Tab-separated table of C-alpha atoms and ligand atoms in Angstrom:
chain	number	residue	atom	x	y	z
A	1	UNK	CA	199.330	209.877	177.568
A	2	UNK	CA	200.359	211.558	174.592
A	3	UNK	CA	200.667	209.172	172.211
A	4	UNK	CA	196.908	208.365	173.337
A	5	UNK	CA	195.449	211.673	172.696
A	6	UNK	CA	196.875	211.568	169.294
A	7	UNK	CA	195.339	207.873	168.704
A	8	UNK	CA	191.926	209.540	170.008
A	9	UNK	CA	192.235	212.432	167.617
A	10	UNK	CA	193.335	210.423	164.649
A	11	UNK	CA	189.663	208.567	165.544
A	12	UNK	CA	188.340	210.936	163.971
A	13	UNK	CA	184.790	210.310	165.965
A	14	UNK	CA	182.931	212.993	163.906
A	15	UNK	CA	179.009	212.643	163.601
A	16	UNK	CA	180.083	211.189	159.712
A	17	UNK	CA	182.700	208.570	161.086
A	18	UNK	CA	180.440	207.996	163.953
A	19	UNK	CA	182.459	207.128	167.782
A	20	UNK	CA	183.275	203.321	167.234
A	21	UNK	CA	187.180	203.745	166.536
A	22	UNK	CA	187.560	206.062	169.404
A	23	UNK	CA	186.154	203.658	171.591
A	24	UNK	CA	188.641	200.891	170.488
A	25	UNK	CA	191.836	203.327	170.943
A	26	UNK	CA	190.609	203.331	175.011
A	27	UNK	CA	190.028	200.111	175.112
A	28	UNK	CA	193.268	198.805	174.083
A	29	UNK	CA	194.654	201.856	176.261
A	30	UNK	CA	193.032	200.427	179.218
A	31	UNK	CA	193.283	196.883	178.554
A	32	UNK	CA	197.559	197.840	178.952
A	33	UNK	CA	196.920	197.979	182.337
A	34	UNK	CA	195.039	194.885	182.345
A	35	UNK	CA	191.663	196.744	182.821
A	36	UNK	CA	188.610	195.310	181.263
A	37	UNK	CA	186.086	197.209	178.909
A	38	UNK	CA	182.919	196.774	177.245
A	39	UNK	CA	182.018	198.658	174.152
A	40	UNK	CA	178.586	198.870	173.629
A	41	UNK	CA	177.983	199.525	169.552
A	42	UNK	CA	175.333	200.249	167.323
A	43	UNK	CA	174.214	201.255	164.019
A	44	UNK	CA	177.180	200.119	162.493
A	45	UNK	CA	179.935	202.881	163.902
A	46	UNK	CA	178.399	204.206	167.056
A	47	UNK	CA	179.542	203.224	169.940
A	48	UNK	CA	179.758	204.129	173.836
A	49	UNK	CA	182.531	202.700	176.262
A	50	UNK	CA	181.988	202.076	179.865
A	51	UNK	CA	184.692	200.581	181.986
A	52	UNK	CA	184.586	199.841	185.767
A	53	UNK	CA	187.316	199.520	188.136
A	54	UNK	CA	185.572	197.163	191.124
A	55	UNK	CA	186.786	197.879	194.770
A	56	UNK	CA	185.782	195.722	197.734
A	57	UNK	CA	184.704	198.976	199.661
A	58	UNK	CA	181.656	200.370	200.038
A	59	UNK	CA	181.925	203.874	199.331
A	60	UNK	CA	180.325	205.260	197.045
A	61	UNK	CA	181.706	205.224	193.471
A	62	UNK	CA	182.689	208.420	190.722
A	63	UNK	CA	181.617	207.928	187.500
A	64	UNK	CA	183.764	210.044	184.915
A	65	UNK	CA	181.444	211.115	182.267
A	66	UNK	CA	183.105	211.806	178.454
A	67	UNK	CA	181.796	211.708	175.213
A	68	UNK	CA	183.797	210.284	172.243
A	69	UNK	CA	182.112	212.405	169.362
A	70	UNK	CA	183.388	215.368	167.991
A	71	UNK	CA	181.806	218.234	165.653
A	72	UNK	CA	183.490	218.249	162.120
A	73	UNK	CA	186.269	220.122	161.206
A	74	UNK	CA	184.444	223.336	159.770
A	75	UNK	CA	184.963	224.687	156.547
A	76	UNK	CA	187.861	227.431	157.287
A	77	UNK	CA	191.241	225.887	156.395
A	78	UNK	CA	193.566	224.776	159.374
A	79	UNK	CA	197.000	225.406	160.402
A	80	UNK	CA	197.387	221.882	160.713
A	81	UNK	CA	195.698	218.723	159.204
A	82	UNK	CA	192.632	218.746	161.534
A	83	UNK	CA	192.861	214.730	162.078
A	84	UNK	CA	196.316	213.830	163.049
A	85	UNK	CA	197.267	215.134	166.057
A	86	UNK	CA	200.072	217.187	165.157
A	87	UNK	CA	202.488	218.145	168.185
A	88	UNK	CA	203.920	221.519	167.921
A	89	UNK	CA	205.587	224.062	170.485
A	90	UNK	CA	203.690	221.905	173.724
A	91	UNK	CA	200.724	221.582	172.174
A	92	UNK	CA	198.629	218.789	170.179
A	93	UNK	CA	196.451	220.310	167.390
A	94	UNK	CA	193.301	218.568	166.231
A	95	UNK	CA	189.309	218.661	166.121
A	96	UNK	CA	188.380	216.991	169.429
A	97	UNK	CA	191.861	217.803	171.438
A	98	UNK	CA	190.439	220.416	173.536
A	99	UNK	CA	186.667	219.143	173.540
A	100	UNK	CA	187.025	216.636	174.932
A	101	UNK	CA	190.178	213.758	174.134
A	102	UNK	CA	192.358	215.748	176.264
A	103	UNK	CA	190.293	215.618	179.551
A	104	UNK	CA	189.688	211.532	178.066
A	105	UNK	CA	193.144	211.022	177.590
A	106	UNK	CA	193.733	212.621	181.166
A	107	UNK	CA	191.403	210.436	182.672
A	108	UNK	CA	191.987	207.147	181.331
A	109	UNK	CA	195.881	208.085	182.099
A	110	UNK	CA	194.521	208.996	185.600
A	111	UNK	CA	192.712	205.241	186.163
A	112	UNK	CA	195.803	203.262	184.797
A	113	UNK	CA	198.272	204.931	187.123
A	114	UNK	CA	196.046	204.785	189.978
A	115	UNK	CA	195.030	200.725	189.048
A	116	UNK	CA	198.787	199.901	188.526
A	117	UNK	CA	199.877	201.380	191.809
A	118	UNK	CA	197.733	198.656	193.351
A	119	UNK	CA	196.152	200.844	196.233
A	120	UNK	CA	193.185	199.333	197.611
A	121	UNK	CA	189.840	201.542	196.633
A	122	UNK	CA	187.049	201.585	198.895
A	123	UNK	CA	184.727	202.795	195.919
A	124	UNK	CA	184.326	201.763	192.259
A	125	UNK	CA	185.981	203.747	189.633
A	126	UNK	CA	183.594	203.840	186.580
A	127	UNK	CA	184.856	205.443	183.494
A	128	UNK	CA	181.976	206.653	180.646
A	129	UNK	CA	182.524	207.939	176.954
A	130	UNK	CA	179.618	208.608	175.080
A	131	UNK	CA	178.526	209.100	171.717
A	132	UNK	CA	176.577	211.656	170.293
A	133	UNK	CA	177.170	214.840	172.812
A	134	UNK	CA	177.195	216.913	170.021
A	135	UNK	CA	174.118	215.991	168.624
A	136	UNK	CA	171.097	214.423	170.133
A	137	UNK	CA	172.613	213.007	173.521
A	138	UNK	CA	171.785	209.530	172.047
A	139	UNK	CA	174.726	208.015	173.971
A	140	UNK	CA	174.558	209.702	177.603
A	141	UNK	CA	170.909	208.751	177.174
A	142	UNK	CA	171.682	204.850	176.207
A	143	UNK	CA	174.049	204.721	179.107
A	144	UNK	CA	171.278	206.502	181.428
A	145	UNK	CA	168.407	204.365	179.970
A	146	UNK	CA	170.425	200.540	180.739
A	147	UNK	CA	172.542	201.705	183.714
A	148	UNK	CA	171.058	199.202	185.788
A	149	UNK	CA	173.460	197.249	188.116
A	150	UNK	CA	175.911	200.604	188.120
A	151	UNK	CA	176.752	200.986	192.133
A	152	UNK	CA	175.390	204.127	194.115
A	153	UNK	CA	177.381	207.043	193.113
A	154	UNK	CA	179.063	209.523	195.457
A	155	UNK	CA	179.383	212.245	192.615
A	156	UNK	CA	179.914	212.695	188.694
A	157	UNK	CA	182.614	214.536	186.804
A	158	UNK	CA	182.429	215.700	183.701
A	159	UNK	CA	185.913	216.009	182.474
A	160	UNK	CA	185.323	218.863	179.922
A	161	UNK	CA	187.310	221.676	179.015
A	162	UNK	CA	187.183	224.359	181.623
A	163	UNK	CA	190.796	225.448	182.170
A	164	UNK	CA	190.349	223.871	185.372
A	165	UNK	CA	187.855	225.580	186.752
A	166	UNK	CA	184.795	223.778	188.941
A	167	UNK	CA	182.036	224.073	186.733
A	168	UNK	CA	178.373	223.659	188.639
A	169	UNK	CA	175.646	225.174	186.775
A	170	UNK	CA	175.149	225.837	182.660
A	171	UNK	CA	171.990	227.054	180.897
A	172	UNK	CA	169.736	224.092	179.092
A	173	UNK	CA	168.780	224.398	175.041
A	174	UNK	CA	165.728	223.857	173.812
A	175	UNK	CA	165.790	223.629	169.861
A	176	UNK	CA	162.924	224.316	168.040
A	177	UNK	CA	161.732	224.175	164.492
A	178	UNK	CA	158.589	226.232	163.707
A	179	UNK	CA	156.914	225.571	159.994
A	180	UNK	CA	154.529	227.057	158.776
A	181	UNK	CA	152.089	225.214	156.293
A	182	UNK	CA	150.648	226.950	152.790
A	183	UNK	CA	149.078	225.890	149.806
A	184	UNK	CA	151.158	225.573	146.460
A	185	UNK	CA	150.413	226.906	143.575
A	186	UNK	CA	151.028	228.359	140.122
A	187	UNK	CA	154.023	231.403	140.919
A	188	UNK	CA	151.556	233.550	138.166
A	189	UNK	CA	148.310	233.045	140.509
A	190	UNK	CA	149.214	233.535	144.062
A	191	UNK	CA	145.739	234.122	144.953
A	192	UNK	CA	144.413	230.611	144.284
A	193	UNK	CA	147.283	229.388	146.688
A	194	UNK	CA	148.246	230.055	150.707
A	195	UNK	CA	152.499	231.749	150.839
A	196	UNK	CA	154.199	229.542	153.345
A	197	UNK	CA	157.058	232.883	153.715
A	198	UNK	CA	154.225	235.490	154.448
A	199	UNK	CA	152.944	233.355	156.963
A	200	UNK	CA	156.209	232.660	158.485
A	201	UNK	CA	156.657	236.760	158.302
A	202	UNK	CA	153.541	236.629	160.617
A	203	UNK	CA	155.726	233.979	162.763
A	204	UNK	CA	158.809	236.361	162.928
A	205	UNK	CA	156.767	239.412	163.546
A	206	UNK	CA	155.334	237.672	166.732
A	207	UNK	CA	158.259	236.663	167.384
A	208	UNK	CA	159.885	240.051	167.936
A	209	UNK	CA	157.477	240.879	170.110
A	210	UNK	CA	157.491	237.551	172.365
A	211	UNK	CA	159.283	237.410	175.204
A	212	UNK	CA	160.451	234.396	177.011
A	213	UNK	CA	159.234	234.555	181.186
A	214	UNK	CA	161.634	234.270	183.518
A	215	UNK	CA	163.304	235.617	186.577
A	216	UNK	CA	167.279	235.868	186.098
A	217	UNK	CA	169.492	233.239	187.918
A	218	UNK	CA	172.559	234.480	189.923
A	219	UNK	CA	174.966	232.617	188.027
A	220	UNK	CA	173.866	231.885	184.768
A	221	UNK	CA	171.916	235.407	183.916
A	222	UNK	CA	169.149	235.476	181.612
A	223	UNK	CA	167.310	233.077	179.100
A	224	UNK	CA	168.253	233.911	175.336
A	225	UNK	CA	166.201	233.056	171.732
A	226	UNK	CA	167.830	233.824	168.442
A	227	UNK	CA	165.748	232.506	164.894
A	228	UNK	CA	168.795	231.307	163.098
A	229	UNK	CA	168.119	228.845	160.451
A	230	UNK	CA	164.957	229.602	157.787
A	231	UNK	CA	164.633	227.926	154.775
A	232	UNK	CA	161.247	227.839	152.362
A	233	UNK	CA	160.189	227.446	148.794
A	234	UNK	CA	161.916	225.348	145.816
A	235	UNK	CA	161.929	227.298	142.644
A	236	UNK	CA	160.423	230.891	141.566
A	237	UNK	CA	157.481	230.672	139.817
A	238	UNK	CA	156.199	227.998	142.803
A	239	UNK	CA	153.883	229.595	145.857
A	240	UNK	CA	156.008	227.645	148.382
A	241	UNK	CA	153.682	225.387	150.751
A	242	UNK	CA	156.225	225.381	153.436
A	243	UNK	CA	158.695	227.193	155.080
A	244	UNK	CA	160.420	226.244	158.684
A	245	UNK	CA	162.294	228.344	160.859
A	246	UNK	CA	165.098	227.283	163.565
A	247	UNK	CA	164.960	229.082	166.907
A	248	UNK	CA	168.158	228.071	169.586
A	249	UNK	CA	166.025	229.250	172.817
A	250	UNK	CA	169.097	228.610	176.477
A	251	UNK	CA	166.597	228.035	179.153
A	252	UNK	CA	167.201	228.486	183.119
A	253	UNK	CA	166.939	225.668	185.887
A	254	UNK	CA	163.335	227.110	186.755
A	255	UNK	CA	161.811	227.159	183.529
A	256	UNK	CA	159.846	224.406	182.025
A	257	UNK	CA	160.539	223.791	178.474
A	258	UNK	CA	156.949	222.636	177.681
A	259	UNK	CA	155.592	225.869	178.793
A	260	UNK	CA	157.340	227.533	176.579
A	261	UNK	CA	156.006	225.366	173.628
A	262	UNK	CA	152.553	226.367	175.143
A	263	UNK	CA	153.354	229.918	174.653
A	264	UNK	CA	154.150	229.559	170.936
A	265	UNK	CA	151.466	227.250	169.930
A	266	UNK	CA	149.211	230.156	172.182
A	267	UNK	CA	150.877	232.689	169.868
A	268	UNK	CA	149.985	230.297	166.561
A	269	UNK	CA	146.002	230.085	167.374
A	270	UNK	CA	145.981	233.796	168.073
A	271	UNK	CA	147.362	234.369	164.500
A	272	UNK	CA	145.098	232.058	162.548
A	273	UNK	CA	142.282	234.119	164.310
A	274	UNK	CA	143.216	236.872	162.897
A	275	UNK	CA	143.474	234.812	159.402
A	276	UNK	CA	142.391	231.555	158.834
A	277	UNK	CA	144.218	230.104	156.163
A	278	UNK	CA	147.465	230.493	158.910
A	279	UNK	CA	148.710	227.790	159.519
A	280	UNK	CA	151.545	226.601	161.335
A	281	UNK	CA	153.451	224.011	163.697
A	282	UNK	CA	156.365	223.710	166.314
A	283	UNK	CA	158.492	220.405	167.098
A	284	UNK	CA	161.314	219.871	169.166
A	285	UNK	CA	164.644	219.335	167.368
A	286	UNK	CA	166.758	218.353	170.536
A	287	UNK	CA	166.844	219.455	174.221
A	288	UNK	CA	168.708	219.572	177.032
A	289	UNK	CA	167.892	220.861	180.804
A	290	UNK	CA	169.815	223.203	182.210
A	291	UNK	CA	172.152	222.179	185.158
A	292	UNK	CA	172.301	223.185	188.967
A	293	UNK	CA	174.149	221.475	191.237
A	294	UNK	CA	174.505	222.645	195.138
A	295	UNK	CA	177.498	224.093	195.172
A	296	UNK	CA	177.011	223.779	198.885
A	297	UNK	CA	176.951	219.933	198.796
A	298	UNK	CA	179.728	217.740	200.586
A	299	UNK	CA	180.248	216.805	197.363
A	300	UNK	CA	181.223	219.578	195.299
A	301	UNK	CA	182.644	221.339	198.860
A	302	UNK	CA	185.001	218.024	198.761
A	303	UNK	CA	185.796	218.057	195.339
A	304	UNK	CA	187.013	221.540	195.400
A	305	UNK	CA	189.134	220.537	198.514
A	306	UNK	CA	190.624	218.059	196.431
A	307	UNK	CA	191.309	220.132	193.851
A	308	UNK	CA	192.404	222.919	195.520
A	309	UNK	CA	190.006	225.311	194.273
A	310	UNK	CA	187.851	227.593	196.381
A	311	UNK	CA	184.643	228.504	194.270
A	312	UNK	CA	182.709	227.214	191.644
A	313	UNK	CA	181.260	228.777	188.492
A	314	UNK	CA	178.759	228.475	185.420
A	315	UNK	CA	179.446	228.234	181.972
A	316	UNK	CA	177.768	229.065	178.595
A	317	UNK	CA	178.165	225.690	177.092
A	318	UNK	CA	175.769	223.276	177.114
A	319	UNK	CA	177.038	219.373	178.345
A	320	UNK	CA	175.830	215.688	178.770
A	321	UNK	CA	175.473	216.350	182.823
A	322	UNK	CA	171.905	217.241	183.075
A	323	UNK	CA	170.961	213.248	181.503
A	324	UNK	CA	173.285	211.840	184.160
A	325	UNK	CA	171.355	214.122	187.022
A	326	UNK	CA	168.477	210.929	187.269
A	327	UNK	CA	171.467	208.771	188.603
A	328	UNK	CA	170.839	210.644	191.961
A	329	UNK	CA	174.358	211.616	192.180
A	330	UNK	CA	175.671	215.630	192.371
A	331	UNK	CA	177.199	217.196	188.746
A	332	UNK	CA	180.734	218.687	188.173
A	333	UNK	CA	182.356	220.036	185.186
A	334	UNK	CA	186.223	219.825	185.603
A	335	UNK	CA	189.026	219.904	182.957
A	336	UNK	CA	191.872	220.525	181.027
A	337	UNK	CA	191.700	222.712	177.895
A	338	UNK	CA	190.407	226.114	176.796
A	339	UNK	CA	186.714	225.935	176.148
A	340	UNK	CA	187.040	229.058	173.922
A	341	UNK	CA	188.874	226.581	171.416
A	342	UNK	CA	186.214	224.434	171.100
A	343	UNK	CA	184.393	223.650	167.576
A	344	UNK	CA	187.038	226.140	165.771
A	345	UNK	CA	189.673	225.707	163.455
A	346	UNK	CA	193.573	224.895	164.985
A	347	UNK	CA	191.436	223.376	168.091
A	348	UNK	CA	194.920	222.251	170.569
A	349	UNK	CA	195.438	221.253	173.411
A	350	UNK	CA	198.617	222.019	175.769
A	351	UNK	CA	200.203	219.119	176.849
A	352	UNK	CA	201.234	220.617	180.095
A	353	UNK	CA	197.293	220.945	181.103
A	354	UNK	CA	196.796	217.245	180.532
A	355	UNK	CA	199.724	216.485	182.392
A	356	UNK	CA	198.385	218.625	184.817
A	357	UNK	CA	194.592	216.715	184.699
A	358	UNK	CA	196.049	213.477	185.583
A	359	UNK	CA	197.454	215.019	188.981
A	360	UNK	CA	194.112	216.708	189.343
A	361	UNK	CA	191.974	213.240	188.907
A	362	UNK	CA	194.406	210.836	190.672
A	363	UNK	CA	194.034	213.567	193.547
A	364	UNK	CA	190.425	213.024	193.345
A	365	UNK	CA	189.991	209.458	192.933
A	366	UNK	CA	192.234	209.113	195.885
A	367	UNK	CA	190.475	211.502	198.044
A	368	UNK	CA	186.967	209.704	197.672
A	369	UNK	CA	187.654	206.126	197.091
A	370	UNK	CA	190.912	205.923	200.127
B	1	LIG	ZN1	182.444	218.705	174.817
């Protein structure tokens, strides 16, 4: 188990490197135990795995959710070399061994053990790693868009760092980039030309005063907007043309993300009333619902059992889950690994947790599929 988390963070499965080599190191894990994969690769490096354990039972199956990719390692300086899985005092350090190898490493451990020990299943194991969580979902969405022939699921688990906590609900993102459009022109005659940066003032001026509708939610609090990218104009003596702003808005269960676009492009048309050479424009740079699964299901009420874990909570982060909700199936977040560690510098992973996540899976896999 350990020797594969280090294989999965020497992978290095960054958005540059792309997933492909991380999907290789599982399948050669797997194919150990004599279990059959199927990488499914595109664009050169990208790649998704999918593996399923067939049972002659009838149950219905768990599909174990991951995602291969990682985020890069960041430009502050690391205690140790951010790609090579360094052991040290319990622990393996590297980008990706919190979020998420260990809880992969745990679960492909988990499947081998259980598949070796030859006990009949009355449900299909299926095991997912996708690419691209961290940036545009393209692999969850792949999976979800060709999943035909996949059995009817009893539940998904997401096996993503939550220190073991049962993870049912997390806010959704909606991305947004707003531009605004000017006219260029000579830096010495601004008048003959439209300033892409005073409109966008206009933008941020609105935007102070905007606020997002929606009623709290009991576990996951209120909906949040922050601007935090802006970048406009090219050189100094230029009247820049355009200038684009990047708003991260975390959106509730009950609100619709197109009505918020409504409200902005509302917002736009009331400013170029008010001057007509406004001009501006909003696009969607990625988004993802928010989740909200009944905590209250047999589901999630079993998987607790099974776990050993009496109530379920919400998180800040954002995951993969809410593509895999049109698979009909309830939504959990469970696994090994600090989530405060996540997409920072010395990232690690304690050894003893993914020891621990292998107990915690075969528990489950044996609890819904004997
Ligand atoms: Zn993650």
């Amino acid at each position: 188990m350990k020797q594969l988390l280090r294989k999965l963070v020497q992978a290095e499965t960054t958005a540059e490197r792309g997933e492909r080599a991380g999907a290789e190191v599982i399948s050669t894990d797997l194919g150990q135990s004599g279990i059959n994969s199927r990488i499914d690769s595109w664009d050169g490096n990208r790649a998704n795995i999918i593996a399923q354990i067939k049972s002659a039972g009838r149950r219905g199956a768990l599909l174990f959710a991951c995602h291969l990719d990682t985020v890069g390692p960041g430009e502050a300086s690391w205690k140790y070399p951010p790609f090579e899985g360094i052991e040290s005092e319990g622990r393996i350090y590297g980008r990706g061994s919190a979020d998420m190898k260990g809880g992969i490493a745990a679960i492909v451990t988990a499947i081998r053990q259980i598949v070796e020990s030859g006990v009949k299943l009355k449900g299909d194991i299926i095991l997912f790693a996708a690419a691209g969580e961290e940036t545009d979902s393209c692999g969850a969405k792949r999976f979800v868009r060709n999943c035909g022939g996949t059995p009817e699921l009893a539940g998904i688990v997401i096996p993503e760092p939550t220190d073991f906590e049962v993870i049912t609900a997390h806010r959704g993102l909606l991305w947004l980039k707003v531009t605004t459009i000017g006219k260029a022109t000579h830096g010495s005659t601004p008048e003959l030309g439209v300033n892409a940066i005073a409109s966008m003032r206009a933008v941020l001026d609105e935007l102070e005063n905007y606020k997002i509708r929606f009623e709290p939610h009991k576990l996951l609090g209120e909906c949040s907007m922050s601007v935090n990218t802006i970048a406009g104009g090219k050189t100094i003596n230029v009247v820049p043309d355009k200038c684009d702003i990047g708003i991260d808005i975390r959106t509730l269960p009950a609100q619709n993300h197109q009505n918020i676009i409504a409200d902005f492009q509302k917002n736009f048309a009331r400013l170029k009333q008010k001057n007509p050479e406004f001009d501006a424009d909003v696009s969607i740079v990625r988004e993802v619902k928010a989740l909200e699964t009944d905590s209250s299901c047999d589901f999630v009420k079993e998987f607790c059992s099974a776990a050993g874990i009496n109530e379920t909570r919400a998180v800040g982060f954002t995951t993969d889950g809410p593509h895999f909700t049109s698979l009909g199936a309830p939504v959990v977040i469970f696994g090994p690994g600090k989530p405060e560690l996540c997409h920072k510098p010395d990232e690690y992973i304690d050894i003893a947790d993914v020891e621990k996540a292998v107990e915690y899976y075969k528990n489950i896999i044996l609890r819904f599929l004997t």
